[in-house]
């Protein structure tokens, strides 16, 4: 894979030329900034900003005003190659909070190996309705704990919105151990781009190390390849990065979410 070409395509298609998620999110391009504004449970944030050391502070202040006036918590997703070089320090000084750094990893969808079989007693359930979205939220809680209860509820609402408004742009599955959800994963398909995004995949502690996450990656890779998407893109945690590396994903950069809470 040509890393330079993949990163250039990612920048152009997923950041500078981003499209909204469903009917409730609008993409705005103003003053060199590309941002997404939606309902409280949607992802709200800055995708791209063309600025330098002379303009950065004013641009940051304008985004804070915009999202605060809308009553929205929002995220500035800082990529390791973004400019100016001290952007992280400027965001912290403006009142943002840094969340754990992730690794942007990409693979060509049709090159990944087939995944392992699921453990005995585990099956993948395709999410199609509100009941399935609730199972995804339960799987998220099982993986990450009660501290993420609010995030789990927002996730369920976002998934249900996408399934209702743009069903061709998302496939979500829940790994079920009997009647218990133990892992939730989804693929988000962006028409007109080369990229399909893999999200979720957190697995309940007692079910880790059994191949469930790898099986969901392979399942989603097949979907992306069948629908003509070239790249799979993952914002990988420290837990998933070594697995993805062994599967053939390559690192493009790191990303750090900076969150502003009004």
mmCIF file with all atom_site columns, N, CA and C in Angstrom, residues 213-255:
data_model
loop_
_atom_site.group_PDB
_atom_site.id
_atom_site.type_symbol
_atom_site.label_atom_id
_atom_site.label_alt_id
_atom_site.label_comp_id
_atom_site.label_asym_id
_atom_site.label_entity_id
_atom_site.label_seq_id
_atom_site.pdbx_PDB_ins_code
_atom_site.Cartn_x
_atom_site.Cartn_y
_atom_site.Cartn_z
_atom_site.occupancy
_atom_site.B_iso_or_equiv
_atom_site.pdbx_formal_charge
_atom_site.auth_seq_id
_atom_site.auth_comp_id
_atom_site.auth_asym_id
_atom_site.auth_atom_id
_atom_site.pdbx_PDB_model_num
ATOM 1   N N  . UNK A 1 213 ? -13.048 -10.286 18.184 1.00 0.00 ? 213 UNK A N  1
ATOM 2   C CA . UNK A 1 213 ? -12.728 -9.029  17.515 1.00 0.00 ? 213 UNK A CA 1
ATOM 3   C C  . UNK A 1 213 ? -12.202 -9.293  16.105 1.00 0.00 ? 213 UNK A C  1
ATOM 4   N N  . UNK A 1 214 ? -11.293 -10.253 15.954 1.00 0.00 ? 214 UNK A N  1
ATOM 5   C CA . UNK A 1 214 ? -10.752 -10.569 14.626 1.00 0.00 ? 214 UNK A CA 1
ATOM 6   C C  . UNK A 1 214 ? -11.852 -11.050 13.682 1.00 0.00 ? 214 UNK A C  1
ATOM 7   N N  . UNK A 1 215 ? -12.791 -11.812 14.223 1.00 0.00 ? 215 UNK A N  1
ATOM 8   C CA . UNK A 1 215 ? -13.896 -12.292 13.389 1.00 0.00 ? 215 UNK A CA 1
ATOM 9   C C  . UNK A 1 215 ? -14.761 -11.132 12.907 1.00 0.00 ? 215 UNK A C  1
ATOM 10  N N  . UNK A 1 216 ? -14.989 -10.127 13.777 1.00 0.00 ? 216 UNK A N  1
ATOM 11  C CA . UNK A 1 216 ? -15.800 -8.978  13.340 1.00 0.00 ? 216 UNK A CA 1
ATOM 12  C C  . UNK A 1 216 ? -15.052 -8.140  12.314 1.00 0.00 ? 216 UNK A C  1
ATOM 13  N N  . UNK A 1 217 ? -13.730 -8.025  12.434 1.00 0.00 ? 217 UNK A N  1
ATOM 14  C CA . UNK A 1 217 ? -12.948 -7.296  11.432 1.00 0.00 ? 217 UNK A CA 1
ATOM 15  C C  . UNK A 1 217 ? -13.073 -7.989  10.075 1.00 0.00 ? 217 UNK A C  1
ATOM 16  N N  . UNK A 1 218 ? -12.909 -9.306  10.052 1.00 0.00 ? 218 UNK A N  1
ATOM 17  C CA . UNK A 1 218 ? -13.003 -10.048 8.785  1.00 0.00 ? 218 UNK A CA 1
ATOM 18  C C  . UNK A 1 218 ? -14.400 -9.943  8.177  1.00 0.00 ? 218 UNK A C  1
ATOM 19  N N  . UNK A 1 219 ? -15.418 -10.010 9.024  1.00 0.00 ? 219 UNK A N  1
ATOM 20  C CA . UNK A 1 219 ? -16.802 -9.898  8.546  1.00 0.00 ? 219 UNK A CA 1
ATOM 21  C C  . UNK A 1 219 ? -17.023 -8.549  7.879  1.00 0.00 ? 219 UNK A C  1
ATOM 22  N N  . UNK A 1 220 ? -16.538 -7.497  8.501  1.00 0.00 ? 220 UNK A N  1
ATOM 23  C CA . UNK A 1 220 ? -16.742 -6.163  7.955  1.00 0.00 ? 220 UNK A CA 1
ATOM 24  C C  . UNK A 1 220 ? -15.863 -5.910  6.736  1.00 0.00 ? 220 UNK A C  1
ATOM 25  N N  . UNK A 1 221 ? -14.673 -6.506  6.711  1.00 0.00 ? 221 UNK A N  1
ATOM 26  C CA . UNK A 1 221 ? -13.805 -6.363  5.535  1.00 0.00 ? 221 UNK A CA 1
ATOM 27  C C  . UNK A 1 221 ? -14.472 -6.966  4.306  1.00 0.00 ? 221 UNK A C  1
ATOM 28  N N  . UNK A 1 222 ? -15.128 -8.098  4.478  1.00 0.00 ? 222 UNK A N  1
ATOM 29  C CA . UNK A 1 222 ? -15.829 -8.720  3.344  1.00 0.00 ? 222 UNK A CA 1
ATOM 30  C C  . UNK A 1 222 ? -16.935 -7.801  2.819  1.00 0.00 ? 222 UNK A C  1
ATOM 31  N N  . UNK A 1 223 ? -17.656 -7.173  3.733  1.00 0.00 ? 223 UNK A N  1
ATOM 32  C CA . UNK A 1 223 ? -18.719 -6.256  3.320  1.00 0.00 ? 223 UNK A CA 1
ATOM 33  C C  . UNK A 1 223 ? -18.145 -5.091  2.521  1.00 0.00 ? 223 UNK A C  1
ATOM 34  N N  . UNK A 1 224 ? -17.048 -4.502  3.029  1.00 0.00 ? 224 UNK A N  1
ATOM 35  C CA . UNK A 1 224 ? -16.437 -3.364  2.335  1.00 0.00 ? 224 UNK A CA 1
ATOM 36  C C  . UNK A 1 224 ? -15.968 -3.761  0.942  1.00 0.00 ? 224 UNK A C  1
ATOM 37  N N  . UNK A 1 225 ? -15.295 -4.895  0.835  1.00 0.00 ? 225 UNK A N  1
ATOM 38  C CA . UNK A 1 225 ? -14.788 -5.332  -0.465 1.00 0.00 ? 225 UNK A CA 1
ATOM 39  C C  . UNK A 1 225 ? -15.929 -5.610  -1.435 1.00 0.00 ? 225 UNK A C  1
ATOM 40  N N  . UNK A 1 226 ? -16.987 -6.250  -0.949 1.00 0.00 ? 226 UNK A N  1
ATOM 41  C CA . UNK A 1 226 ? -18.136 -6.556  -1.812 1.00 0.00 ? 226 UNK A CA 1
ATOM 42  C C  . UNK A 1 226 ? -18.807 -5.292  -2.329 1.00 0.00 ? 226 UNK A C  1
ATOM 43  N N  . UNK A 1 227 ? -18.748 -4.211  -1.541 1.00 0.00 ? 227 UNK A N  1
ATOM 44  C CA . UNK A 1 227 ? -19.403 -2.968  -1.948 1.00 0.00 ? 227 UNK A CA 1
ATOM 45  C C  . UNK A 1 227 ? -18.462 -1.999  -2.661 1.00 0.00 ? 227 UNK A C  1
ATOM 46  N N  . UNK A 1 228 ? -17.242 -2.456  -2.930 1.00 0.00 ? 228 UNK A N  1
ATOM 47  C CA . UNK A 1 228 ? -16.342 -1.675  -3.760 1.00 0.00 ? 228 UNK A CA 1
ATOM 48  C C  . UNK A 1 228 ? -15.481 -0.660  -3.036 1.00 0.00 ? 228 UNK A C  1
ATOM 49  N N  . UNK A 1 229 ? -15.355 -0.758  -1.728 1.00 0.00 ? 229 UNK A N  1
ATOM 50  C CA . UNK A 1 229 ? -14.508 0.165   -0.986 1.00 0.00 ? 229 UNK A CA 1
ATOM 51  C C  . UNK A 1 229 ? -13.072 -0.350  -0.968 1.00 0.00 ? 229 UNK A C  1
ATOM 52  N N  . UNK A 1 230 ? -12.136 0.540   -1.218 1.00 0.00 ? 230 UNK A N  1
ATOM 53  C CA . UNK A 1 230 ? -10.730 0.137   -1.292 1.00 0.00 ? 230 UNK A CA 1
ATOM 54  C C  . UNK A 1 230 ? -10.101 -0.018  0.086  1.00 0.00 ? 230 UNK A C  1
ATOM 55  N N  . UNK A 1 231 ? -10.337 0.987   0.948  1.00 0.00 ? 231 UNK A N  1
ATOM 56  C CA . UNK A 1 231 ? -9.628  1.015   2.228  1.00 0.00 ? 231 UNK A CA 1
ATOM 57  C C  . UNK A 1 231 ? -10.564 0.763   3.411  1.00 0.00 ? 231 UNK A C  1
ATOM 58  N N  . UNK A 1 232 ? -10.020 0.100   4.427  1.00 0.00 ? 232 UNK A N  1
ATOM 59  C CA . UNK A 1 232 ? -10.626 0.046   5.750  1.00 0.00 ? 232 UNK A CA 1
ATOM 60  C C  . UNK A 1 232 ? -9.844  0.983   6.652  1.00 0.00 ? 232 UNK A C  1
ATOM 61  N N  . UNK A 1 233 ? -10.547 1.789   7.422  1.00 0.00 ? 233 UNK A N  1
ATOM 62  C CA . UNK A 1 233 ? -9.919  2.775   8.300  1.00 0.00 ? 233 UNK A CA 1
ATOM 63  C C  . UNK A 1 233 ? -10.361 2.529   9.736  1.00 0.00 ? 233 UNK A C  1
ATOM 64  N N  . UNK A 1 234 ? -9.386  2.549   10.664 1.00 0.00 ? 234 UNK A N  1
ATOM 65  C CA . UNK A 1 234 ? -9.675  2.320   12.080 1.00 0.00 ? 234 UNK A CA 1
ATOM 66  C C  . UNK A 1 234 ? -8.925  3.343   12.906 1.00 0.00 ? 234 UNK A C  1
ATOM 67  N N  . UNK A 1 235 ? -9.615  3.954   13.879 1.00 0.00 ? 235 UNK A N  1
ATOM 68  C CA . UNK A 1 235 ? -8.939  4.722   14.925 1.00 0.00 ? 235 UNK A CA 1
ATOM 69  C C  . UNK A 1 235 ? -8.686  3.740   16.060 1.00 0.00 ? 235 UNK A C  1
ATOM 70  N N  . UNK A 1 236 ? -7.498  3.167   16.097 1.00 0.00 ? 236 UNK A N  1
ATOM 71  C CA . UNK A 1 236 ? -7.222  2.004   16.946 1.00 0.00 ? 236 UNK A CA 1
ATOM 72  C C  . UNK A 1 236 ? -6.753  2.407   18.335 1.00 0.00 ? 236 UNK A C  1
ATOM 73  N N  . UNK A 1 237 ? -7.303  1.728   19.325 1.00 0.00 ? 237 UNK A N  1
ATOM 74  C CA . UNK A 1 237 ? -6.820  1.870   20.698 1.00 0.00 ? 237 UNK A CA 1
ATOM 75  C C  . UNK A 1 237 ? -5.536  1.063   20.873 1.00 0.00 ? 237 UNK A C  1
ATOM 76  N N  . UNK A 1 238 ? -4.900  1.234   22.030 1.00 0.00 ? 238 UNK A N  1
ATOM 77  C CA . UNK A 1 238 ? -3.692  0.457   22.299 1.00 0.00 ? 238 UNK A CA 1
ATOM 78  C C  . UNK A 1 238 ? -3.983  -1.033  22.344 1.00 0.00 ? 238 UNK A C  1
ATOM 79  N N  . UNK A 1 239 ? -5.220  -1.404  22.717 1.00 0.00 ? 239 UNK A N  1
ATOM 80  C CA . UNK A 1 239 ? -5.578  -2.824  22.777 1.00 0.00 ? 239 UNK A CA 1
ATOM 81  C C  . UNK A 1 239 ? -5.734  -3.429  21.384 1.00 0.00 ? 239 UNK A C  1
ATOM 82  N N  . UNK A 1 240 ? -6.372  -2.694  20.475 1.00 0.00 ? 240 UNK A N  1
ATOM 83  C CA . UNK A 1 240 ? -6.652  -3.257  19.151 1.00 0.00 ? 240 UNK A CA 1
ATOM 84  C C  . UNK A 1 240 ? -5.504  -3.072  18.167 1.00 0.00 ? 240 UNK A C  1
ATOM 85  N N  . UNK A 1 241 ? -4.622  -2.107  18.414 1.00 0.00 ? 241 UNK A N  1
ATOM 86  C CA . UNK A 1 241 ? -3.553  -1.830  17.452 1.00 0.00 ? 241 UNK A CA 1
ATOM 87  C C  . UNK A 1 241 ? -2.676  -3.043  17.160 1.00 0.00 ? 241 UNK A C  1
ATOM 88  N N  . UNK A 1 242 ? -2.196  -3.803  18.162 1.00 0.00 ? 242 UNK A N  1
ATOM 89  C CA . UNK A 1 242 ? -1.356  -4.966  17.827 1.00 0.00 ? 242 UNK A CA 1
ATOM 90  C C  . UNK A 1 242 ? -2.098  -6.022  17.013 1.00 0.00 ? 242 UNK A C  1
ATOM 91  N N  . UNK A 1 243 ? -3.388  -6.199  17.282 1.00 0.00 ? 243 UNK A N  1
ATOM 92  C CA . UNK A 1 243 ? -4.177  -7.176  16.517 1.00 0.00 ? 243 UNK A CA 1
ATOM 93  C C  . UNK A 1 243 ? -4.274  -6.736  15.067 1.00 0.00 ? 243 UNK A C  1
ATOM 94  N N  . UNK A 1 244 ? -4.601  -5.467  14.862 1.00 0.00 ? 244 UNK A N  1
ATOM 95  C CA . UNK A 1 244 ? -4.741  -4.946  13.504 1.00 0.00 ? 244 UNK A CA 1
ATOM 96  C C  . UNK A 1 244 ? -3.410  -4.978  12.757 1.00 0.00 ? 244 UNK A C  1
ATOM 97  N N  . UNK A 1 245 ? -2.326  -4.718  13.473 1.00 0.00 ? 245 UNK A N  1
ATOM 98  C CA . UNK A 1 245 ? -1.007  -4.776  12.856 1.00 0.00 ? 245 UNK A CA 1
ATOM 99  C C  . UNK A 1 245 ? -0.717  -6.182  12.325 1.00 0.00 ? 245 UNK A C  1
ATOM 100 N N  . UNK A 1 246 ? -1.073  -7.194  13.105 1.00 0.00 ? 246 UNK A N  1
ATOM 101 C CA . UNK A 1 246 ? -0.857  -8.580  12.667 1.00 0.00 ? 246 UNK A CA 1
ATOM 102 C C  . UNK A 1 246 ? -1.754  -8.950  11.494 1.00 0.00 ? 246 UNK A C  1
ATOM 103 N N  . UNK A 1 247 ? -2.915  -8.300  11.392 1.00 0.00 ? 247 UNK A N  1
ATOM 104 C CA . UNK A 1 247 ? -3.831  -8.584  10.287 1.00 0.00 ? 247 UNK A CA 1
ATOM 105 C C  . UNK A 1 247 ? -3.418  -7.903  8.987  1.00 0.00 ? 247 UNK A C  1
ATOM 106 N N  . UNK A 1 248 ? -2.452  -6.985  9.058  1.00 0.00 ? 248 UNK A N  1
ATOM 107 C CA . UNK A 1 248 ? -1.985  -6.320  7.845  1.00 0.00 ? 248 UNK A CA 1
ATOM 108 C C  . UNK A 1 248 ? -2.326  -4.853  7.731  1.00 0.00 ? 248 UNK A C  1
ATOM 109 N N  . UNK A 1 249 ? -2.881  -4.252  8.782  1.00 0.00 ? 249 UNK A N  1
ATOM 110 C CA . UNK A 1 249 ? -3.142  -2.814  8.766  1.00 0.00 ? 249 UNK A CA 1
ATOM 111 C C  . UNK A 1 249 ? -1.828  -2.053  8.918  1.00 0.00 ? 249 UNK A C  1
ATOM 112 N N  . UNK A 1 250 ? -1.776  -0.864  8.319  1.00 0.00 ? 250 UNK A N  1
ATOM 113 C CA . UNK A 1 250 ? -0.604  0.003   8.406  1.00 0.00 ? 250 UNK A CA 1
ATOM 114 C C  . UNK A 1 250 ? -0.967  1.290   9.134  1.00 0.00 ? 250 UNK A C  1
ATOM 115 N N  . UNK A 1 251 ? -0.007  1.831   9.855  1.00 0.00 ? 251 UNK A N  1
ATOM 116 C CA . UNK A 1 251 ? -0.213  3.082   10.586 1.00 0.00 ? 251 UNK A CA 1
ATOM 117 C C  . UNK A 1 251 ? 0.031   4.277   9.668  1.00 0.00 ? 251 UNK A C  1
ATOM 118 N N  . UNK A 1 252 ? -0.942  5.201   9.637  1.00 0.00 ? 252 UNK A N  1
ATOM 119 C CA . UNK A 1 252 ? -0.770  6.437   8.880  1.00 0.00 ? 252 UNK A CA 1
ATOM 120 C C  . UNK A 1 252 ? -0.331  7.586   9.772  1.00 0.00 ? 252 UNK A C  1
ATOM 121 N N  . UNK A 1 253 ? -0.905  7.663   10.985 1.00 0.00 ? 253 UNK A N  1
ATOM 122 C CA . UNK A 1 253 ? -0.558  8.728   11.920 1.00 0.00 ? 253 UNK A CA 1
ATOM 123 C C  . UNK A 1 253 ? -1.207  8.395   13.253 1.00 0.00 ? 253 UNK A C  1
ATOM 124 N N  . UNK A 1 254 ? -1.076  9.276   14.219 1.00 0.00 ? 254 UNK A N  1
ATOM 125 C CA . UNK A 1 254 ? -1.847  9.162   15.453 1.00 0.00 ? 254 UNK A CA 1
ATOM 126 C C  . UNK A 1 254 ? -2.870  10.288  15.505 1.00 0.00 ? 254 UNK A C  1
ATOM 127 N N  . UNK A 1 255 ? -3.935  10.064  16.254 1.00 0.00 ? 255 UNK A N  1
ATOM 128 C CA . UNK A 1 255 ? -4.968  11.086  16.451 1.00 0.00 ? 255 UNK A CA 1
ATOM 129 C C  . UNK A 1 255 ? -5.269  11.202  17.936 1.00 0.00 ? 255 UNK A C  1
#
